[in-house]
Coordinates of C-alpha atoms in Angstrom, one line a residue:
M23 CA -1.1 14.9 -27.8
K24 CA -1.8 18.6 -28.4
K25 CA 1.1 20.7 -27.3
I26 CA 0.3 23.5 -24.8
S27 CA 2.1 26.7 -25.8
N28 CA 3.5 27.4 -22.3
E29 CA 4.7 23.8 -21.7
P30 CA 8.5 23.5 -21.3
K31 CA 10.8 21.6 -23.6
V32 CA 11.5 18.3 -21.8
E33 CA 14.6 16.0 -22.0
V34 CA 14.9 12.7 -20.2
L35 CA 18.4 11.3 -19.5
V36 CA 19.0 7.9 -17.9
N37 CA 22.2 6.7 -16.4
T38 CA 22.4 3.0 -15.5
S39 CA 25.4 1.6 -13.5
F40 CA 26.0 -1.7 -11.7
E41 CA 24.2 -0.6 -8.6
E42 CA 21.6 2.0 -9.5
T43 CA 19.6 3.7 -12.2
R44 CA 19.3 7.5 -12.2
I45 CA 16.7 9.3 -14.3
A46 CA 17.1 13.1 -14.8
I47 CA 14.2 15.2 -16.2
L48 CA 15.2 18.5 -17.6
E49 CA 12.7 21.3 -18.5
D50 CA 14.1 24.0 -20.8
G51 CA 17.6 22.8 -20.0
V52 CA 17.2 23.0 -16.2
L53 CA 17.2 19.9 -14.0
A54 CA 13.7 19.7 -12.7
E55 CA 13.3 16.2 -11.3
L56 CA 15.5 13.2 -10.3
M57 CA 14.4 9.6 -9.9
W58 CA 16.6 6.8 -8.3
E59 CA 16.4 3.1 -8.3
R60 CA 19.0 1.1 -6.4
R61 CA 19.4 -2.7 -6.9
G62 CA 19.6 -3.5 -3.2
S63 CA 16.6 -1.4 -2.0
L64 CA 12.9 -2.0 -2.3
N65 CA 11.0 -0.1 -5.0
I66 CA 7.5 -1.4 -4.4
V67 CA 5.2 1.6 -4.8
G68 CA 2.4 0.5 -7.1
N69 CA 2.8 -3.2 -6.4
I70 CA -0.3 -5.1 -5.4
Y71 CA -0.2 -7.8 -2.7
K72 CA -2.3 -10.4 -1.0
A73 CA -1.7 -9.4 2.6
V74 CA -2.5 -10.9 6.0
V75 CA -3.8 -8.7 8.8
E76 CA -1.4 -8.9 11.7
N77 CA -2.9 -6.3 14.1
V78 CA -6.0 -4.1 14.3
L79 CA -5.7 -1.0 16.4
P80 CA -9.1 0.8 17.0
G81 CA -7.4 3.5 19.0
I82 CA -5.7 4.9 15.9
S83 CA -8.1 3.5 13.4
S84 CA -5.3 1.6 11.7
A85 CA -4.2 -1.9 10.9
F86 CA -0.7 -3.5 10.3
L87 CA -0.4 -6.0 7.5
N88 CA 2.2 -8.6 6.5
I89 CA 2.9 -8.3 2.8
G90 CA 6.0 -10.4 2.9
Y91 CA 8.7 -8.0 4.1
E92 CA 10.5 -7.4 7.4
K93 CA 8.4 -4.4 8.2
N94 CA 4.6 -4.6 8.3
A95 CA 2.6 -2.3 6.1
Y96 CA 0.4 0.4 7.5
L97 CA -3.3 0.7 6.5
Y98 CA -5.4 3.6 7.7
I99 CA -9.2 3.4 7.9
S100 CA -9.7 5.9 5.1
D101 CA -7.8 3.5 2.8
I102 CA -10.3 0.7 3.4
I103 CA -13.2 0.5 1.0
D104 CA -16.2 2.0 2.8
G105 CA -14.0 2.3 5.8
D106 CA -15.4 5.6 7.1
K107 CA -18.8 4.1 8.0
K108 CA -17.7 1.6 10.7
P109 CA -15.0 1.2 13.3
I110 CA -11.9 -0.5 11.9
D111 CA -12.3 -3.6 14.2
K112 CA -15.7 -4.2 12.5
L113 CA -14.1 -4.1 9.1
L114 CA -10.9 -6.1 9.6
H115 CA -9.7 -8.9 12.0
K116 CA -6.4 -10.6 12.7
G117 CA -5.6 -13.3 10.1
Q118 CA -7.8 -11.9 7.4
E119 CA -6.5 -11.9 3.9
I120 CA -7.0 -8.8 1.8
M121 CA -5.7 -7.2 -1.4
V122 CA -3.7 -4.0 -1.0
Q123 CA -1.5 -1.7 -3.1
V124 CA 1.6 0.1 -1.8
V125 CA 1.2 3.9 -2.1
K126 CA 4.2 4.9 -0.1
D127 CA 7.6 3.3 0.5
A128 CA 9.0 2.6 4.0
I129 CA 10.6 5.9 5.1
G130 CA 12.8 6.1 8.1
T131 CA 11.4 4.0 11.0
K132 CA 7.9 3.9 9.3
G133 CA 6.8 0.9 7.3
M134 CA 5.2 1.2 3.8
K135 CA 1.7 2.6 3.5
V136 CA -1.0 0.7 1.6
T137 CA -4.5 1.1 0.4
M138 CA -7.3 -1.3 -0.5
D139 CA -8.5 1.2 -3.2
V140 CA -6.3 -0.5 -5.9
T141 CA -5.7 1.3 -9.2
L142 CA -4.0 0.1 -12.5
P143 CA -2.4 2.9 -14.5
G144 CA -2.1 2.9 -18.3
R145 CA -0.8 5.5 -20.6
Y146 CA -4.2 7.2 -21.2
L147 CA -6.4 5.8 -18.4
V148 CA -6.2 4.6 -14.8
L149 CA -8.5 1.7 -14.0
T150 CA -10.2 2.1 -10.6
P151 CA -11.8 -1.3 -9.9
N152 CA -13.4 -0.3 -6.6
Q153 CA -14.9 2.9 -8.0
K154 CA -17.8 3.4 -10.4
F155 CA -17.3 7.0 -11.7
V156 CA -15.3 8.3 -14.6
G157 CA -13.0 11.2 -13.9
V158 CA -11.2 13.5 -16.3
S159 CA -7.8 15.1 -15.5
K160 CA -8.1 18.7 -14.5
N161 CA -5.0 19.5 -16.6
I162 CA -7.3 19.1 -19.7
E163 CA -8.6 22.6 -19.7
D164 CA -10.6 22.7 -22.9
S165 CA -14.2 22.1 -21.7
A166 CA -15.3 20.8 -25.1
Q167 CA -12.5 18.3 -25.2
R168 CA -13.2 17.3 -21.6
G169 CA -16.9 16.7 -22.5
K170 CA -16.0 14.7 -25.6
L171 CA -13.5 12.5 -23.7
N172 CA -16.0 12.0 -20.8
E173 CA -18.7 10.8 -23.2
M174 CA -16.4 8.6 -25.1
V175 CA -14.9 6.9 -22.1
Q176 CA -18.3 6.6 -20.4
N177 CA -19.5 4.5 -23.4
L178 CA -16.4 2.4 -23.3
V179 CA -16.7 1.8 -19.6
R180 CA -20.3 0.6 -20.0
Q181 CA -19.2 -1.8 -22.7
H182 CA -16.1 -3.3 -21.2
L183 CA -15.6 -2.7 -17.4
D184 CA -18.6 -4.4 -15.7
G185 CA -19.4 -1.5 -13.4
M186 CA -15.8 -0.4 -12.7
G187 CA -14.6 3.1 -13.2
C188 CA -11.5 4.9 -14.5
I189 CA -9.7 8.2 -14.6
V190 CA -8.8 9.8 -17.9
R191 CA -5.2 11.1 -17.8
T192 CA -3.9 14.2 -19.5
E193 CA -2.1 12.1 -22.1
A194 CA -5.5 11.0 -23.4
E195 CA -6.4 14.6 -24.7
E196 CA -5.8 13.7 -28.3
A197 CA -6.1 9.9 -28.1
S198 CA -8.5 8.2 -30.5
Q199 CA -11.5 6.0 -29.5
E200 CA -9.6 3.0 -30.8
E201 CA -6.6 3.7 -28.6
L202 CA -8.7 4.2 -25.5
E203 CA -10.7 1.1 -26.2
K204 CA -7.6 -1.0 -26.7
E205 CA -6.2 0.3 -23.3
I206 CA -9.5 -0.3 -21.4
K207 CA -9.5 -3.9 -22.7
Y208 CA -5.8 -4.4 -21.7
L209 CA -6.3 -2.9 -18.2
Y210 CA -9.4 -5.1 -17.7
R211 CA -7.6 -8.3 -18.7
Q212 CA -4.8 -7.2 -16.3
W213 CA -7.2 -6.8 -13.4
K214 CA -8.8 -10.2 -14.1
T215 CA -5.4 -11.8 -14.0
I216 CA -4.8 -10.1 -10.6
I217 CA -8.2 -11.4 -9.2
A218 CA -7.4 -14.9 -10.4
K219 CA -4.0 -14.8 -8.6
F220 CA -5.6 -13.5 -5.5
E221 CA -8.0 -16.4 -5.3
R222 CA -5.4 -19.1 -5.7
A223 CA -2.2 -17.6 -4.1
G224 CA -1.2 -18.0 -0.5
A225 CA -0.6 -15.0 1.7
P226 CA 1.5 -12.9 1.9
S227 CA 2.3 -12.9 -1.8
I228 CA 2.8 -10.4 -4.7
L229 CA 0.0 -10.2 -7.2
H230 CA 1.2 -7.5 -9.5
E231 CA 4.5 -5.7 -9.9
D232 CA 4.6 -2.2 -11.3
M233 CA 6.9 -1.2 -14.1
D234 CA 10.5 -0.2 -13.3
G235 CA 11.5 3.5 -13.4
V236 CA 12.6 3.7 -17.0
L237 CA 9.3 2.2 -18.2
Q238 CA 7.2 4.3 -15.8
V239 CA 8.7 7.5 -17.3
S240 CA 8.0 6.4 -20.8
R241 CA 4.4 5.6 -19.8
D242 CA 3.8 8.7 -17.6
I243 CA 5.9 11.5 -19.1
L244 CA 6.6 10.8 -22.8
S245 CA 4.6 13.2 -24.8
E246 CA 4.8 15.8 -27.5
N247 CA 6.8 18.1 -25.2
V248 CA 9.5 15.5 -24.6
K249 CA 12.1 16.1 -27.3
V250 CA 14.4 13.2 -26.4
Y251 CA 14.5 10.2 -24.1
M252 CA 18.2 9.2 -24.0
L253 CA 19.5 6.1 -22.2
D254 CA 23.2 5.0 -21.8
N255 CA 22.4 1.3 -21.3
K256 CA 21.7 -0.8 -24.4
K257 CA 19.4 -3.3 -22.6
D258 CA 17.3 -0.4 -21.1
H259 CA 17.2 1.4 -24.5
E260 CA 15.8 -1.7 -26.2
K261 CA 13.3 -2.3 -23.5
V262 CA 12.0 1.3 -23.6
L263 CA 12.0 1.3 -27.4
D264 CA 10.0 -1.9 -27.6
F265 CA 7.5 -0.5 -25.0
V266 CA 7.1 2.8 -26.7
T267 CA 6.7 1.2 -30.2
K268 CA 3.7 -0.7 -28.8
I269 CA 1.9 2.0 -26.9
S270 CA 3.0 5.3 -28.7
P271 CA 4.8 4.5 -31.9
E272 CA 4.7 8.2 -32.9
F273 CA 7.4 8.8 -30.2
K274 CA 9.7 5.9 -30.9
D275 CA 12.2 8.2 -32.9
R276 CA 12.8 10.2 -29.7
I277 CA 14.2 7.2 -27.8
K278 CA 18.0 7.4 -28.2
L279 CA 21.0 5.4 -27.1
Y280 CA 23.8 7.4 -25.7
T281 CA 27.2 6.0 -26.9
A282 CA 29.7 8.8 -26.2
K283 CA 32.7 8.1 -24.0
T284 CA 32.0 11.0 -21.6
P285 CA 29.4 9.7 -19.0
I286 CA 25.9 11.0 -19.8
F287 CA 25.4 12.9 -16.5
E288 CA 28.8 14.6 -16.9
A289 CA 28.2 15.5 -20.6
F290 CA 24.9 17.2 -19.7
N291 CA 26.2 18.8 -16.5
I292 CA 23.9 16.8 -14.2
E293 CA 26.6 15.7 -11.7
P294 CA 27.3 19.2 -10.4
E295 CA 23.6 19.8 -9.9
I296 CA 23.4 16.6 -7.8
E297 CA 26.2 17.8 -5.6
K298 CA 24.2 21.0 -4.9
L299 CA 21.4 18.9 -3.5
R300 CA 23.3 18.5 -0.2
R301 CA 23.4 22.3 0.4
I302 CA 21.1 23.8 3.0
K303 CA 21.5 27.4 2.0
L304 CA 20.7 28.3 -1.6
P305 CA 21.2 31.8 -3.1
L306 CA 18.6 33.6 -5.1
E307 CA 19.5 35.6 -8.2
N308 CA 18.7 38.9 -6.6
G309 CA 20.9 38.4 -3.6
G310 CA 18.4 36.8 -1.2
S311 CA 18.5 33.2 -0.1
I312 CA 16.5 30.2 1.1
I313 CA 17.5 27.8 3.8
I314 CA 16.0 24.3 3.7
Q315 CA 16.0 22.2 6.8
E316 CA 14.6 18.8 6.3
A317 CA 13.4 16.5 9.1
E318 CA 11.7 13.0 8.9
S319 CA 8.1 14.3 8.7
L320 CA 8.5 18.0 8.3
C321 CA 10.5 20.5 6.3
A322 CA 11.1 24.1 7.4
I323 CA 12.2 26.6 4.8
D324 CA 13.3 30.2 5.6
V325 CA 13.5 33.1 3.2
N326 CA 16.1 35.9 3.7
T327 CA 16.6 39.1 1.8
G328 CA 20.4 39.0 2.0
K329 CA 22.0 41.8 0.1
Y330 CA 19.0 42.6 -2.1
T331 CA 17.7 46.1 -1.4
G332 CA 15.8 46.8 -4.7
N333 CA 15.0 50.2 -6.2
K334 CA 11.6 50.7 -4.6
S335 CA 10.2 50.6 -1.1
Q336 CA 11.1 48.0 1.4
E337 CA 7.6 46.4 1.1
E338 CA 8.1 46.1 -2.7
T339 CA 11.6 44.6 -2.2
V340 CA 10.4 42.1 0.3
T341 CA 7.5 41.1 -2.0
Q342 CA 9.8 40.6 -5.0
T343 CA 12.2 38.5 -2.9
N344 CA 9.3 36.3 -1.6
I345 CA 8.0 35.8 -5.1
E346 CA 11.4 34.8 -6.4
A347 CA 11.8 32.5 -3.4
A348 CA 8.4 30.9 -4.1
Y349 CA 9.5 29.7 -7.5
A350 CA 12.9 28.5 -6.2
I351 CA 11.2 26.6 -3.3
A352 CA 8.8 24.8 -5.7
H353 CA 11.7 23.8 -7.9
Q354 CA 13.7 22.5 -4.9
L355 CA 10.8 20.5 -3.4
R356 CA 10.3 18.7 -6.7
L357 CA 14.1 18.2 -7.3
R358 CA 14.8 17.0 -3.8
N359 CA 11.5 15.0 -3.7
I360 CA 10.7 16.5 -0.3
G361 CA 7.2 15.5 0.9
G362 CA 5.0 15.6 3.9
I363 CA 4.3 18.8 5.8
I364 CA 6.3 21.9 4.7
V365 CA 6.4 25.2 6.5
I366 CA 7.7 28.2 4.6
D367 CA 8.7 31.3 6.6
F368 CA 8.5 34.1 4.0
I369 CA 9.7 37.6 4.9
D370 CA 7.0 39.6 6.6
M371 CA 4.8 41.8 4.4
K372 CA 2.4 44.4 5.7
R373 CA -0.1 44.4 2.9
A374 CA -2.5 41.5 2.5
S375 CA -2.5 42.0 -1.3
N376 CA 1.3 41.3 -1.4
R377 CA 0.8 38.2 0.7
H378 CA -1.7 37.0 -1.7
K379 CA 0.7 37.7 -4.6
V380 CA 3.3 35.4 -3.0
V381 CA 0.8 32.5 -2.5
D382 CA -0.4 33.0 -6.1
A383 CA 3.2 32.7 -7.2
L384 CA 3.7 29.5 -5.2
N385 CA 0.5 28.0 -6.6
D386 CA 1.8 28.8 -10.1
A387 CA 5.2 27.5 -9.4
V388 CA 4.0 24.0 -8.4
K389 CA 1.8 23.4 -11.5
R390 CA 4.4 21.3 -13.2
D391 CA 4.9 19.1 -10.1
R392 CA 3.4 15.6 -10.6
A393 CA 2.9 15.1 -6.9
K394 CA -0.3 16.1 -5.2
I395 CA 0.1 19.5 -3.4
R396 CA -2.1 21.4 -1.0
I397 CA -1.2 25.0 -0.1
L398 CA -2.9 26.8 2.8
P399 CA -3.4 30.6 3.0
I400 CA -0.4 32.7 4.2
T401 CA -0.6 34.0 7.8
R402 CA 0.0 37.6 8.9
L403 CA 3.5 36.5 10.0
G404 CA 4.4 35.3 6.5
L405 CA 4.1 31.6 7.2
V406 CA 2.7 29.2 4.6
E407 CA 1.8 25.6 5.4
M408 CA 1.6 23.1 2.6
T409 CA 1.7 19.4 2.0
R410 CA 3.3 17.5 -0.8
E411 CA 2.6 13.9 -1.6
R412 CA 5.4 11.6 -0.5
K413 CA 5.7 8.2 -2.0
K414 CA 9.4 7.6 -1.5
E415 CA 12.2 8.9 0.7
S416 CA 13.6 12.3 -0.3
T417 CA 16.8 12.6 -2.3
G418 CA 18.6 13.9 0.7
S419 CA 17.6 10.9 2.8
L420 CA 18.7 8.6 0.0
L421 CA 22.1 10.2 -0.6
T422 CA 23.1 10.9 3.0
E423 CA 23.0 9.5 6.5
E424 CA 23.2 11.0 10.0
C425 CA 26.5 12.7 10.7
S426 CA 28.4 10.8 13.4
Q427 CA 30.0 14.0 14.7
C428 CA 27.0 16.2 15.0
H429 CA 24.5 13.4 15.6
G430 CA 22.2 14.6 12.9
S431 CA 21.9 18.2 14.2
G432 CA 23.9 19.6 11.4
R433 CA 26.0 21.6 13.9
V434 CA 29.2 21.0 15.9
L435 CA 30.8 22.9 18.8
S436 CA 32.3 26.2 17.7
D437 CA 36.1 26.7 17.8
E438 CA 35.7 29.0 20.8
S439 CA 33.5 26.5 22.6
M440 CA 36.1 23.9 21.9
R441 CA 38.9 26.1 23.2
I442 CA 37.1 26.8 26.5
Q443 CA 36.2 23.2 27.0
I444 CA 39.8 22.0 26.4
Q445 CA 41.1 24.8 28.7
R446 CA 38.7 23.8 31.5
E447 CA 39.6 20.1 31.2
I448 CA 43.3 20.9 31.4
Y449 CA 42.7 23.0 34.5
D450 CA 40.7 20.2 36.1
L451 CA 43.3 17.6 35.1
T452 CA 46.2 19.6 36.6
Q453 CA 44.1 20.9 39.5
G454 CA 45.4 24.4 38.6
R455 CA 49.0 23.6 39.6
A456 CA 51.6 25.7 37.7
G457 CA 54.6 24.3 35.9
G458 CA 55.3 21.6 33.4
N459 CA 54.5 21.2 29.7
L460 CA 51.4 19.8 27.8
R461 CA 50.9 18.5 24.3
L462 CA 47.5 19.1 22.8
V463 CA 46.5 17.0 19.7
V464 CA 43.5 18.4 17.8
H465 CA 41.9 18.7 14.3
P466 CA 44.1 20.8 11.9
M467 CA 41.5 23.7 11.6
L468 CA 41.0 23.8 15.4
A469 CA 44.8 23.7 15.9
E470 CA 45.2 26.9 13.9
Y471 CA 42.5 28.6 16.1
I472 CA 44.2 27.3 19.3
R473 CA 47.6 28.7 18.3
Q474 CA 46.1 32.1 17.7
R475 CA 44.9 32.1 21.4
Q476 CA 47.7 30.0 22.9
S477 CA 49.0 32.8 25.1
I478 CA 45.6 33.2 26.7
I479 CA 45.3 29.5 27.4
E480 CA 48.8 29.3 28.8
Q481 CA 48.1 32.2 31.1
N482 CA 44.9 30.6 32.4
I483 CA 46.2 27.1 33.0
H484 CA 49.7 28.3 34.1
R485 CA 51.5 25.9 31.8
N486 CA 53.1 25.8 28.4
I487 CA 51.4 23.9 25.7
K488 CA 52.5 22.5 22.4
V489 CA 49.7 22.3 19.8
Q490 CA 49.9 19.4 17.3
S491 CA 47.4 18.9 14.5
D492 CA 46.2 15.4 13.4
P493 CA 44.0 15.2 10.2
Q494 CA 42.7 11.8 11.4
I495 CA 41.1 13.2 14.5
A496 CA 37.4 14.3 14.5
W497 CA 36.5 18.0 15.2
E498 CA 35.2 17.5 18.7
D499 CA 37.9 14.9 19.7
Y500 CA 41.3 15.8 21.2
K501 CA 44.1 14.4 23.2
I502 CA 45.8 16.0 26.2
V503 CA 49.3 14.6 26.9
I504 CA 51.1 15.7 30.1
E505 CA 54.9 15.7 29.4

């Protein structure tokens, strides 16, 4: 594949343990993307199933299908072949058996999303059995090369695909006709095998299982710009080496086995970067910051100037901060795998030209992202709405769960609110009667704050208190003992 001059130097590092496989993709030495596969969780995006229709709901133009898991899969009318021409209850009925492909994992309370428009990806091409056209990746910018590839693949499609279509991937830019023909034949045989399974298998059942993560990366990412693909597991290394030797032997020397004693993610400083993924507030180099607040179906991002004042006008300072934030946000969305609807609150800019500069910067920043992204124009208030394709749960959702103390809000009662609440409860408990001693057991950090204001509390409740700290007690819990 021809190397593009402005493409980054890419390194792929894979850590495999008993319970999970983690794949880190670095661009010019900076962690750009993380992929996770856990043994106990479903990783079914790309899998093809023979499904049974369980319910058809015309009111929301959707159907729910049984594909063999506890949760039913969700099929929207636009994902049915020719589904936009008739009502969904005229296209599907309860008990019907259909072929679907998973396009999005189950996220939160939502089941997996499926489509009837099945595709089969290869290294150079994506077979589209239900479509007839040939498309060429927009990332191939050379018009002469695009035309050459289009003509070559059109001829191969006529010869081998019986009216089916395909999409030419970026990796095919320098592929030979022999390589493309070999892959078209392989994908066609694979599709015929799936059709045969569909005809004889019961429902629900799996018809085709997509590659695991380490093979997907070698299929989708390995290119001239990837300098090394290093794995710390011998079995995975052999599997990837064998696969790459078959499909792209020119890259087999870049597949390396990591054998040092220091864990691979520690050696390449990946672990500290993973720890940072839990942070909500991230500093910018110029002193500003971005705040990322992620919900189940929406992510809100706020941009602040912080200490940055710049050397020019306020408008120029704000614009530069917003541009820097745009690149940082694009990086974090990809790194944290945040998808769905994203709203970015940039700092207000008076000039429309500056607002356009920020949107241009954001569009430029997301070019390396493999997910499909749509960015809407910035509003006069500095808000940008965008969508990012979401196939799996975000890294934050994978790594964390709802806090039992703050109930998922990310906030707990302040120390002053806790002091007032405790003081009020003591007063109600004693009915304001003076005299006697109390023992108060609280969290150590809260105990320090209470001690600083102990005289005020004692004056208000007309009693002496002894403050005791207990590291085992939660922040909002406490014990009041009358002695």
